[in-house]
Tab-separated table of C-alpha atoms and ligand atoms in Angstrom:
chain	number	residue	atom	x	y	z
A	1	MET	CA	2.759	2.936	33.069
A	2	LYS	CA	-0.327	1.644	31.332
A	3	PRO	CA	0.220	1.867	27.588
A	4	ILE	CA	-2.136	3.839	25.347
A	5	LYS	CA	-3.493	1.476	22.731
A	6	VAL	CA	-4.041	2.698	19.212
A	7	GLY	CA	-6.054	1.123	16.396
A	8	LEU	CA	-4.837	1.991	12.934
A	9	LEU	CA	-7.236	1.966	9.991
A	10	GLY	CA	-5.137	1.748	6.831
A	11	LEU	CA	-1.546	0.748	6.144
A	12	GLY	CA	-0.784	2.608	2.939
A	13	THR	CA	1.804	5.360	2.626
A	14	VAL	CA	0.646	7.401	5.619
A	15	GLY	CA	-0.149	4.388	7.818
A	16	THR	CA	3.341	3.046	7.212
A	17	GLY	CA	4.782	6.441	8.181
A	18	VAL	CA	2.689	6.471	11.370
A	19	ILE	CA	4.135	3.128	12.467
A	20	ARG	CA	7.666	4.236	11.594
A	21	ILE	CA	7.324	7.437	13.643
A	22	VAL	CA	5.549	5.834	16.606
A	23	GLU	CA	8.174	3.077	16.763
A	24	GLY	CA	11.201	5.188	15.797
A	25	ASN	CA	10.408	8.058	18.187
A	26	GLN	CA	8.850	5.904	20.951
A	27	GLU	CA	11.237	7.087	23.636
A	28	ASP	CA	10.534	10.778	23.025
A	29	LEU	CA	6.830	10.219	22.490
A	30	SER	CA	6.310	8.201	25.649
A	31	SER	CA	8.327	10.724	27.670
A	32	GLN	CA	6.123	13.500	26.315
A	33	VAL	CA	2.801	11.792	27.022
A	34	GLY	CA	3.770	9.768	30.079
A	35	SER	CA	2.825	6.359	28.632
A	36	PRO	CA	4.098	4.009	25.985
A	37	ILE	CA	2.104	4.191	22.746
A	38	VAL	CA	1.235	0.810	21.297
A	39	ILE	CA	-0.208	0.180	17.854
A	40	GLU	CA	-2.557	-2.585	18.950
A	41	LYS	CA	-4.391	-3.499	15.779
A	42	VAL	CA	-4.149	-2.505	12.119
A	43	ALA	CA	-6.915	-2.836	9.526
A	44	VAL	CA	-5.584	-3.444	6.023
A	45	LYS	CA	-7.216	-4.135	2.667
A	46	ASN	CA	-5.244	-7.263	1.969
A	47	LEU	CA	-3.476	-9.388	4.604
A	48	VAL	CA	-1.066	-11.033	2.199
A	49	LYS	CA	0.049	-7.949	0.280
A	50	ALA	CA	3.827	-7.333	0.255
A	51	ARG	CA	4.700	-4.305	2.434
A	52	ASN	CA	7.811	-2.300	3.075
A	53	ILE	CA	7.238	-2.435	6.818
A	54	THR	CA	7.031	-5.465	9.100
A	55	VAL	CA	3.996	-5.712	11.346
A	56	ASP	CA	3.202	-8.722	13.566
A	57	ALA	CA	0.719	-10.871	11.672
A	58	ASP	CA	-1.582	-11.134	14.701
A	59	LYS	CA	-2.013	-7.349	14.707
A	60	LEU	CA	-3.343	-7.266	11.160
A	61	THR	CA	-6.977	-7.720	10.192
A	62	GLU	CA	-8.993	-7.163	7.036
A	63	ASP	CA	-12.009	-6.179	9.128
A	64	PRO	CA	-12.041	-2.537	10.315
A	65	TRP	CA	-14.886	-3.402	12.733
A	66	GLU	CA	-12.480	-5.648	14.618
A	67	VAL	CA	-10.411	-2.542	15.354
A	68	ILE	CA	-13.384	-0.301	16.119
A	69	ARG	CA	-14.979	-2.835	18.467
A	70	ASN	CA	-11.793	-3.738	20.325
A	71	PRO	CA	-12.435	-2.576	23.920
A	72	GLU	CA	-8.699	-2.276	24.614
A	73	ILE	CA	-8.234	0.458	22.028
A	74	ASP	CA	-8.346	4.077	23.235
A	75	VAL	CA	-7.642	5.965	20.002
A	76	ILE	CA	-8.467	5.240	16.362
A	77	VAL	CA	-6.069	6.611	13.750
A	78	GLU	CA	-7.844	6.658	10.404
A	79	VAL	CA	-5.562	6.824	7.367
A	80	MET	CA	-7.493	4.496	5.060
A	81	GLY	CA	-9.339	7.203	3.106
A	82	GLY	CA	-12.811	6.783	1.655
A	83	VAL	CA	-15.908	8.571	2.806
A	84	GLU	CA	-19.185	6.739	3.355
A	85	SER	CA	-18.051	3.551	5.081
A	86	THR	CA	-15.221	5.412	6.807
A	87	LYS	CA	-17.775	7.800	8.285
A	88	GLU	CA	-19.643	4.824	9.735
A	89	TYR	CA	-16.448	3.486	11.335
A	90	ILE	CA	-15.638	6.868	12.849
A	91	LEU	CA	-19.146	7.491	14.176
A	92	GLU	CA	-19.255	4.025	15.731
A	93	ALA	CA	-15.805	4.493	17.277
A	94	LEU	CA	-16.980	7.785	18.807
A	95	GLU	CA	-20.153	6.093	20.018
A	96	ARG	CA	-17.867	3.674	21.860
A	97	GLY	CA	-15.933	6.549	23.429
A	98	LYS	CA	-12.808	6.236	21.317
A	99	HIS	CA	-10.879	9.327	20.259
A	100	ILE	CA	-10.115	9.923	16.605
A	101	VAL	CA	-7.154	11.113	14.601
A	102	THR	CA	-7.796	11.288	10.877
A	103	ALA	CA	-5.935	12.469	7.792
A	104	ASN	CA	-9.093	12.322	5.712
A	105	LYS	CA	-9.917	15.688	4.133
A	106	ASP	CA	-12.778	14.302	2.058
A	107	LEU	CA	-14.429	12.961	5.194
A	108	MET	CA	-13.881	16.161	7.188
A	109	ALA	CA	-14.937	18.461	4.328
A	110	LEU	CA	-18.123	16.489	3.723
A	111	TYR	CA	-19.072	15.244	7.196
A	112	GLY	CA	-16.888	17.260	9.581
A	113	ALA	CA	-19.879	18.955	11.233
A	114	GLU	CA	-21.646	15.642	11.936
A	115	ILE	CA	-18.475	13.983	13.206
A	116	LEU	CA	-17.554	16.901	15.464
A	117	ALA	CA	-21.105	17.027	16.853
A	118	LYS	CA	-20.945	13.319	17.712
A	119	ALA	CA	-17.505	13.827	19.286
A	120	GLU	CA	-18.876	16.651	21.420
A	121	GLU	CA	-21.827	14.529	22.513
A	122	LYS	CA	-19.496	11.672	23.480
A	123	ARG	CA	-16.816	13.919	24.994
A	124	CYS	CA	-14.249	12.565	22.549
A	125	ASP	CA	-11.471	14.265	20.612
A	126	VAL	CA	-11.294	14.443	16.824
A	127	TYR	CA	-8.003	15.766	15.451
A	128	TYR	CA	-7.350	16.128	11.716
A	129	GLU	CA	-4.151	18.118	11.198
A	130	ALA	CA	-2.944	15.941	8.309
A	131	SER	CA	-6.127	16.490	6.295
A	132	VAL	CA	-4.871	19.826	4.940
A	133	ALA	CA	-1.382	20.475	3.613
A	134	GLY	CA	0.151	17.233	4.986
A	135	GLY	CA	3.131	18.209	7.108
A	136	ILE	CA	2.272	21.901	7.608
A	137	PRO	CA	0.773	22.471	11.075
A	138	ILE	CA	-1.917	24.818	9.783
A	139	ILE	CA	-5.030	23.440	11.486
A	140	ARG	CA	-3.582	23.617	14.986
A	141	THR	CA	-2.261	27.084	14.110
A	142	LEU	CA	-5.683	28.347	13.034
A	143	ILE	CA	-7.421	26.831	16.068
A	144	GLU	CA	-4.897	27.793	18.708
A	145	SER	CA	-2.500	30.485	17.558
A	146	PHE	CA	-5.131	32.567	15.762
A	147	SER	CA	-7.728	32.227	18.525
A	148	SER	CA	-6.938	35.768	19.683
A	149	ASP	CA	-7.251	37.350	16.251
A	150	ARG	CA	-9.889	37.812	13.564
A	151	ILE	CA	-8.760	36.285	10.289
A	152	THR	CA	-9.609	38.272	7.175
A	153	ARG	CA	-7.988	36.143	4.500
A	154	ILE	CA	-6.536	32.684	3.945
A	155	MET	CA	-4.743	32.051	0.659
A	156	GLY	CA	-3.416	28.586	0.047
A	157	ILE	CA	-1.426	26.555	-2.406
A	158	VAL	CA	-2.848	23.360	-0.949
A	159	ASN	CA	-2.480	20.893	-3.803
A	160	GLY	CA	0.991	19.601	-4.594
A	161	THR	CA	0.069	17.856	-7.839
A	162	THR	CA	-1.174	21.019	-9.523
A	163	ASN	CA	1.652	23.087	-8.096
A	164	PHE	CA	4.152	20.608	-9.536
A	165	ILE	CA	2.447	20.831	-12.948
A	166	LEU	CA	2.228	24.641	-12.990
A	167	THR	CA	5.815	25.020	-11.753
A	168	LYS	CA	7.151	22.726	-14.494
A	169	MET	CA	5.060	24.496	-17.142
A	170	SER	CA	6.481	27.810	-15.947
A	171	GLN	CA	10.103	26.727	-15.622
A	172	GLU	CA	10.331	24.606	-18.768
A	173	GLY	CA	7.750	26.178	-21.061
A	174	ALA	CA	6.125	22.738	-21.307
A	175	SER	CA	2.461	22.046	-22.065
A	176	TYR	CA	-0.092	20.883	-19.496
A	177	ASP	CA	-0.398	17.438	-21.115
A	178	GLU	CA	3.377	16.869	-21.219
A	179	VAL	CA	3.827	17.736	-17.558
A	180	LEU	CA	0.770	15.784	-16.421
A	181	THR	CA	2.217	12.657	-18.067
A	182	GLU	CA	5.535	13.256	-16.301
A	183	ALA	CA	3.776	13.857	-12.957
A	184	GLN	CA	1.907	10.578	-13.365
A	185	ALA	CA	5.144	8.719	-14.162
A	186	LEU	CA	6.753	10.193	-11.024
A	187	GLY	CA	3.760	9.206	-8.889
A	188	TYR	CA	2.847	12.840	-8.102
A	189	ALA	CA	-0.384	12.642	-10.089
A	190	GLU	CA	-2.875	9.803	-9.966
A	191	SER	CA	-3.820	7.844	-13.089
A	192	ASP	CA	-7.205	9.578	-12.817
A	193	PRO	CA	-6.002	13.065	-11.870
A	194	THR	CA	-9.444	14.716	-11.957
A	195	SER	CA	-9.805	15.474	-8.260
A	196	ASP	CA	-6.441	17.251	-8.167
A	197	VAL	CA	-6.380	19.024	-11.536
A	198	GLU	CA	-10.013	20.153	-11.440
A	199	GLY	CA	-9.508	21.745	-8.031
A	200	LEU	CA	-11.757	19.478	-5.962
A	201	ASP	CA	-8.988	18.345	-3.608
A	202	ALA	CA	-8.008	21.974	-2.988
A	203	ALA	CA	-11.668	22.988	-2.561
A	204	ARG	CA	-12.147	20.419	0.188
A	205	LYS	CA	-9.055	21.663	1.975
A	206	MET	CA	-10.197	25.283	1.644
A	207	ALA	CA	-13.617	24.331	3.065
A	208	ILE	CA	-11.824	22.949	6.131
A	209	LEU	CA	-9.562	26.000	6.469
A	210	GLY	CA	-12.464	28.413	5.911
A	211	THR	CA	-14.538	26.661	8.579
A	212	LEU	CA	-11.721	26.973	11.112
A	213	GLY	CA	-10.651	30.472	10.097
A	214	PHE	CA	-14.109	32.018	10.040
A	215	HIS	CA	-15.854	29.839	12.678
A	216	THR	CA	-18.685	29.025	10.318
A	217	ASN	CA	-19.603	25.789	8.600
A	218	VAL	CA	-18.109	26.145	5.107
A	219	GLU	CA	-19.392	23.374	2.862
A	220	LEU	CA	-17.992	22.197	-0.416
A	221	ARG	CA	-20.885	23.749	-2.318
A	222	ASP	CA	-19.896	27.167	-0.921
A	223	VAL	CA	-16.543	26.995	-2.712
A	224	SER	CA	-16.418	28.276	-6.275
A	225	VAL	CA	-13.999	25.949	-8.068
A	226	SER	CA	-12.095	25.814	-11.328
A	227	GLY	CA	-9.059	23.703	-12.073
A	228	ILE	CA	-5.909	23.955	-14.170
A	229	SER	CA	-6.648	21.598	-17.078
A	230	SER	CA	-7.260	24.468	-19.500
A	231	VAL	CA	-4.211	26.522	-18.501
A	232	THR	CA	-1.913	26.754	-21.522
A	233	LYS	CA	1.810	27.340	-21.778
A	234	GLU	CA	0.958	30.601	-23.597
A	235	ASP	CA	-1.065	31.779	-20.571
A	236	ILE	CA	1.897	31.056	-18.341
A	237	ALA	CA	4.305	32.804	-20.688
A	238	TYR	CA	2.057	35.897	-20.625
A	239	ALA	CA	1.815	35.712	-16.843
A	240	LYS	CA	5.592	35.662	-16.525
A	241	ARG	CA	6.039	38.506	-18.976
A	242	LEU	CA	3.703	40.629	-16.863
A	243	GLY	CA	5.501	39.718	-13.605
A	244	TYR	CA	3.220	36.937	-12.349
A	245	GLU	CA	3.372	33.203	-11.643
A	246	MET	CA	0.338	30.997	-12.265
A	247	LYS	CA	-0.791	29.149	-9.120
A	248	LEU	CA	-3.895	27.155	-8.245
A	249	LEU	CA	-4.880	29.403	-5.365
A	250	GLY	CA	-7.511	28.772	-2.735
A	251	ILE	CA	-8.769	32.080	-1.387
A	252	ALA	CA	-11.056	32.380	1.624
A	253	GLU	CA	-11.972	35.960	2.480
A	254	ARG	CA	-14.063	37.671	5.119
A	255	GLN	CA	-15.703	41.088	4.839
A	256	ASP	CA	-17.382	41.938	8.152
A	257	ASP	CA	-19.479	38.807	8.756
A	258	GLN	CA	-19.662	37.672	5.156
A	259	ILE	CA	-17.297	35.235	3.518
A	260	SER	CA	-16.316	33.925	0.095
A	261	ILE	CA	-14.211	30.918	-0.799
A	262	SER	CA	-12.792	30.022	-4.186
A	263	VAL	CA	-10.204	27.832	-5.836
A	264	GLU	CA	-8.980	28.877	-9.260
A	265	PRO	CA	-5.824	29.285	-11.327
A	266	THR	CA	-4.566	32.722	-10.356
A	267	MET	CA	-1.779	34.957	-11.568
A	268	VAL	CA	0.203	35.775	-8.426
A	269	SER	CA	2.622	38.714	-8.454
A	270	GLN	CA	6.229	37.502	-8.436
A	271	GLN	CA	6.744	39.819	-5.423
A	272	HIS	CA	4.228	37.837	-3.350
A	273	PRO	CA	5.721	35.085	-1.143
A	274	LEU	CA	3.259	32.527	-2.565
A	275	ALA	CA	4.746	33.007	-6.048
A	276	SER	CA	7.963	31.281	-5.013
A	277	VAL	CA	6.255	28.182	-3.598
A	278	ASN	CA	7.283	25.661	-6.224
A	279	GLY	CA	7.025	21.989	-7.089
A	280	VAL	CA	4.986	19.736	-4.825
A	281	PHE	CA	5.327	22.110	-1.863
A	282	ASN	CA	2.294	23.695	-0.216
A	283	ALA	CA	1.921	27.020	1.581
A	284	VAL	CA	-0.842	28.798	3.428
A	285	PHE	CA	-0.844	32.566	3.782
A	286	VAL	CA	-3.037	33.899	6.590
A	287	HIS	CA	-3.923	37.531	7.204
A	288	GLY	CA	-5.279	38.451	10.622
A	289	GLU	CA	-6.590	41.861	11.643
A	290	ALA	CA	-4.097	42.124	14.480
A	291	VAL	CA	-1.145	40.014	13.389
A	292	GLY	CA	-1.096	41.099	9.732
A	293	GLU	CA	0.519	38.736	7.235
A	294	THR	CA	1.845	35.278	8.109
A	295	MET	CA	2.814	32.324	5.944
A	296	PHE	CA	3.272	28.598	6.586
A	297	TYR	CA	5.272	26.468	4.150
A	298	GLY	CA	6.176	22.806	3.815
A	299	ALA	CA	5.501	19.387	2.369
A	300	GLY	CA	1.834	18.921	1.521
A	301	ALA	CA	1.957	15.152	1.223
A	302	GLY	CA	4.318	12.194	1.534
A	303	GLU	CA	4.778	9.394	4.052
A	304	LEU	CA	6.755	10.999	6.853
A	305	PRO	CA	5.573	14.643	6.586
A	306	THR	CA	1.923	13.564	6.710
A	307	ALA	CA	2.579	10.957	9.402
A	308	THR	CA	4.296	13.628	11.532
A	309	SER	CA	1.033	15.561	11.644
A	310	VAL	CA	-0.945	12.408	12.417
A	311	VAL	CA	1.336	11.400	15.289
A	312	ALA	CA	1.397	14.967	16.667
A	313	ASP	CA	-2.404	14.742	16.799
A	314	LEU	CA	-2.074	11.429	18.586
A	315	VAL	CA	0.146	13.111	21.169
A	316	SER	CA	-2.481	15.846	21.660
A	317	VAL	CA	-5.240	13.264	22.102
A	318	ILE	CA	-3.214	11.322	24.672
A	319	ARG	CA	-2.293	14.474	26.589
A	320	ASN	CA	-5.983	15.390	26.766
A	321	LEU	CA	-6.814	11.884	27.942
A	322	LYS	CA	-4.250	12.130	30.726
A	323	LEU	CA	-5.457	15.564	31.767
A	324	GLY	CA	-9.085	14.441	31.647
A	325	VAL	CA	-9.986	17.213	29.195
A	326	SER	CA	-10.969	15.156	26.148
A	327	GLY	CA	-13.711	16.438	23.880
A	328	LEU	CA	-13.948	19.926	25.287
A	329	LYS	CA	-15.873	22.143	22.864
A	330	SER	CA	-13.335	24.402	21.263
A	331	ILE	CA	-13.438	24.120	17.512
A	332	SER	CA	-17.035	23.670	16.400
A	333	PRO	CA	-18.277	26.504	14.166
A	334	TYR	CA	-20.327	29.008	16.144
A	335	LYS	CA	-21.194	31.696	13.580
A	336	GLU	CA	-24.032	31.807	11.091
A	337	LYS	CA	-22.834	31.581	7.501
A	338	HIS	CA	-23.357	34.519	5.127
A	339	LEU	CA	-21.790	34.324	1.694
A	340	ILE	CA	-20.634	37.492	-0.059
A	341	GLN	CA	-22.652	38.243	-3.194
A	342	ASP	CA	-20.783	38.496	-6.508
A	343	GLU	CA	-21.328	42.300	-6.623
A	344	HIS	CA	-19.174	42.629	-3.513
A	345	ILE	CA	-16.328	40.264	-4.438
A	346	SER	CA	-13.708	42.184	-6.336
A	347	TYR	CA	-10.256	41.516	-7.649
A	348	LYS	CA	-8.001	42.251	-10.622
A	349	ASN	CA	-8.429	40.232	-13.813
A	350	PHE	CA	-6.203	39.195	-16.706
A	351	ILE	CA	-7.998	38.737	-20.023
A	352	LEU	CA	-6.471	37.457	-23.260
A	353	LEU	CA	-8.562	38.137	-26.359
A	354	HIS	CA	-8.083	37.102	-29.964
A	355	VAL	CA	-9.652	39.854	-32.069
A	356	ASP	CA	-9.906	41.153	-35.623
A	357	ASP	CA	-6.858	43.254	-36.399
A	358	LYS	CA	-8.559	46.380	-37.736
A	359	ALA	CA	-9.333	49.958	-36.828
A	360	GLY	CA	-11.758	50.656	-33.991
A	361	VAL	CA	-11.683	47.221	-32.380
A	362	LEU	CA	-9.899	48.338	-29.234
A	363	ALA	CA	-12.337	51.212	-28.830
A	364	GLN	CA	-15.299	48.823	-28.965
A	365	ILE	CA	-13.714	46.587	-26.364
A	366	THR	CA	-12.770	49.319	-23.922
A	367	GLN	CA	-16.275	50.780	-24.326
A	368	ILE	CA	-17.747	47.558	-22.907
A	369	PHE	CA	-15.487	47.686	-19.851
A	370	ALA	CA	-16.558	51.304	-19.309
A	371	GLU	CA	-20.236	50.364	-19.609
A	372	TYR	CA	-19.946	47.998	-16.618
A	373	ASP	CA	-17.697	50.304	-14.632
A	374	VAL	CA	-14.590	48.125	-14.912
A	375	SER	CA	-11.441	50.227	-14.853
A	376	LEU	CA	-8.411	49.038	-16.846
A	377	ALA	CA	-4.857	48.966	-15.505
A	378	SER	CA	-3.176	48.040	-18.795
A	379	VAL	CA	-3.998	47.111	-22.378
A	380	VAL	CA	-1.339	45.622	-24.650
A	381	GLN	CA	-1.527	44.338	-28.206
A	382	GLN	CA	0.922	41.492	-28.543
A	383	PRO	CA	2.351	40.561	-31.954
A	384	ASN	CA	2.188	36.823	-32.606
A	385	GLU	CA	3.428	35.597	-35.972
A	386	GLN	CA	1.569	32.320	-35.578
A	387	ASN	CA	-1.751	34.049	-35.061
A	388	PRO	CA	-3.407	36.072	-37.873
A	389	ASP	CA	-5.725	37.636	-35.262
A	390	ALA	CA	-4.491	40.334	-32.940
A	391	GLU	CA	-3.841	39.230	-29.360
A	392	ILE	CA	-4.999	41.764	-26.794
A	393	ILE	CA	-3.976	41.432	-23.165
A	394	ILE	CA	-5.962	43.399	-20.633
A	395	VAL	CA	-5.369	43.695	-16.904
A	396	THR	CA	-8.152	45.350	-14.918
A	397	HIS	CA	-8.063	47.218	-11.635
A	398	ASN	CA	-10.184	45.661	-8.903
A	399	ALA	CA	-13.549	44.883	-10.452
A	400	SER	CA	-16.566	43.123	-9.042
A	401	LYS	CA	-17.124	39.526	-10.095
A	402	ALA	CA	-20.645	40.469	-11.154
A	403	SER	CA	-19.410	43.283	-13.441
A	404	MET	CA	-16.756	41.063	-14.980
A	405	ASP	CA	-19.370	38.399	-15.724
A	406	LYS	CA	-21.436	41.032	-17.532
A	407	VAL	CA	-18.396	42.191	-19.544
A	408	LEU	CA	-17.639	38.616	-20.619
A	409	LYS	CA	-21.260	37.952	-21.527
A	410	HIS	CA	-21.296	41.116	-23.632
A	411	PHE	CA	-18.086	39.987	-25.388
A	412	ASP	CA	-20.026	36.966	-26.700
A	413	THR	CA	-22.149	39.315	-28.776
A	414	LEU	CA	-19.247	41.307	-30.264
A	415	SER	CA	-18.295	39.946	-33.685
A	416	VAL	CA	-14.800	41.514	-33.699
A	417	ILE	CA	-13.841	39.293	-30.764
A	418	ARG	CA	-12.876	35.944	-32.266
A	419	LYS	CA	-12.211	34.302	-28.962
A	420	VAL	CA	-11.994	35.102	-25.268
A	421	LYS	CA	-8.899	32.943	-24.896
A	422	SER	CA	-8.270	33.183	-21.158
A	423	VAL	CA	-9.509	34.948	-18.050
A	424	TYR	CA	-7.657	34.713	-14.747
A	425	ARG	CA	-7.854	36.256	-11.326
A	426	VAL	CA	-4.796	38.361	-10.481
A	427	GLU	CA	-3.423	38.697	-6.935
A	428	GLY	CA	-0.685	40.785	-5.372
B	501	LIG	N1	-3.402	14.912	-3.851
B	501	LIG	C1	-2.945	15.859	-2.887
B	501	LIG	C2	-1.960	16.805	-3.528
B	501	LIG	C3	-2.288	15.268	-1.691
B	501	LIG	O1	-1.610	16.665	-4.699
B	501	LIG	O2	-1.545	17.725	-2.847
B	501	LIG	C4	-3.273	14.704	-0.733
B	501	LIG	O3	-4.126	15.673	-0.239
């Protein structure tokens, strides 16, 4: 049987895992696809770097173009990361009729539409299961298993770094800074953690999931994003007291043919299955009109979990090659995009206020909620010996985002409110 030759771009954590799985599971893999799978060439940053995997020296190159231009290679597996130059490699590989497997969420969130269009033109496959939630097979599930349904909502804990930080803060009562330092020491957080903690990584993943779930081209700028760097241990303590866990939640919703996508720290009811997704684990909760609620849970990163998704994509690509059905149009967005206006996005809110502790203050505050038609579910004044101000905790019923913005703007003008300490979305 003629082997299928694969070019690997990148030999970091995921690339190493890909070689381990392709070599370790070769017998099963070749039985499943009907050909041996050979890693023909590997592009690395540095030829002489020490590695914890042995690869024949003649397979390694520092020049990705050598892999892309190799006429023997049928499939390019891109696990090198990066965006601009990586896009050029991928587009050129497609131009040459090579199929692509990538784990690159930044690339797919930013240039997915262009890459998929080129793939369609060239009748090539592009698979990117590992780009969202590492080892969880969510992309294939959205494309294939949900093809018969209309998805109304996707809620995801799709960033392990922030979930690790929030879980530790919740379980140990530790501060954000303490846990971030620990996460960095353990290698869960990068030395510059901005992309993870400010929600950008999750936003890119939600753009990919929203595009697949709603069949429209969700771009990064369509996602409203806020991160976890200002979440305090006090916020988390309040959340727990009220029966919630704090999670960085991506929420993509559809109302008729309009959609909204956001990533923000959210208080999730402890009764909701997402509340018990802890540590570096990821989960994606999908609601379909017909199927109802489903949830997918697993490792969101790591060498072997992520490589499993990459190699499963490789298997799909090779099966398509053998069947002669590569590059069939099946996943490109086909609906026009309409974003829901803020007046029509509604959810419950948690608000923590520091206010003057004197008569009539609560009345003034509740009057403002009434003025903008925001109904309150609970109002509690919390004694705090360390705080001379009164702490007021308010949970609203569902209220439109637009009305809540007006309430908060009005609060700025009210002298009895010393500080709007925290505002969070509440789910479940
Ligand atoms: N940095 C990501 C996370 C993993 O913390 O989940 C890669 O997408």
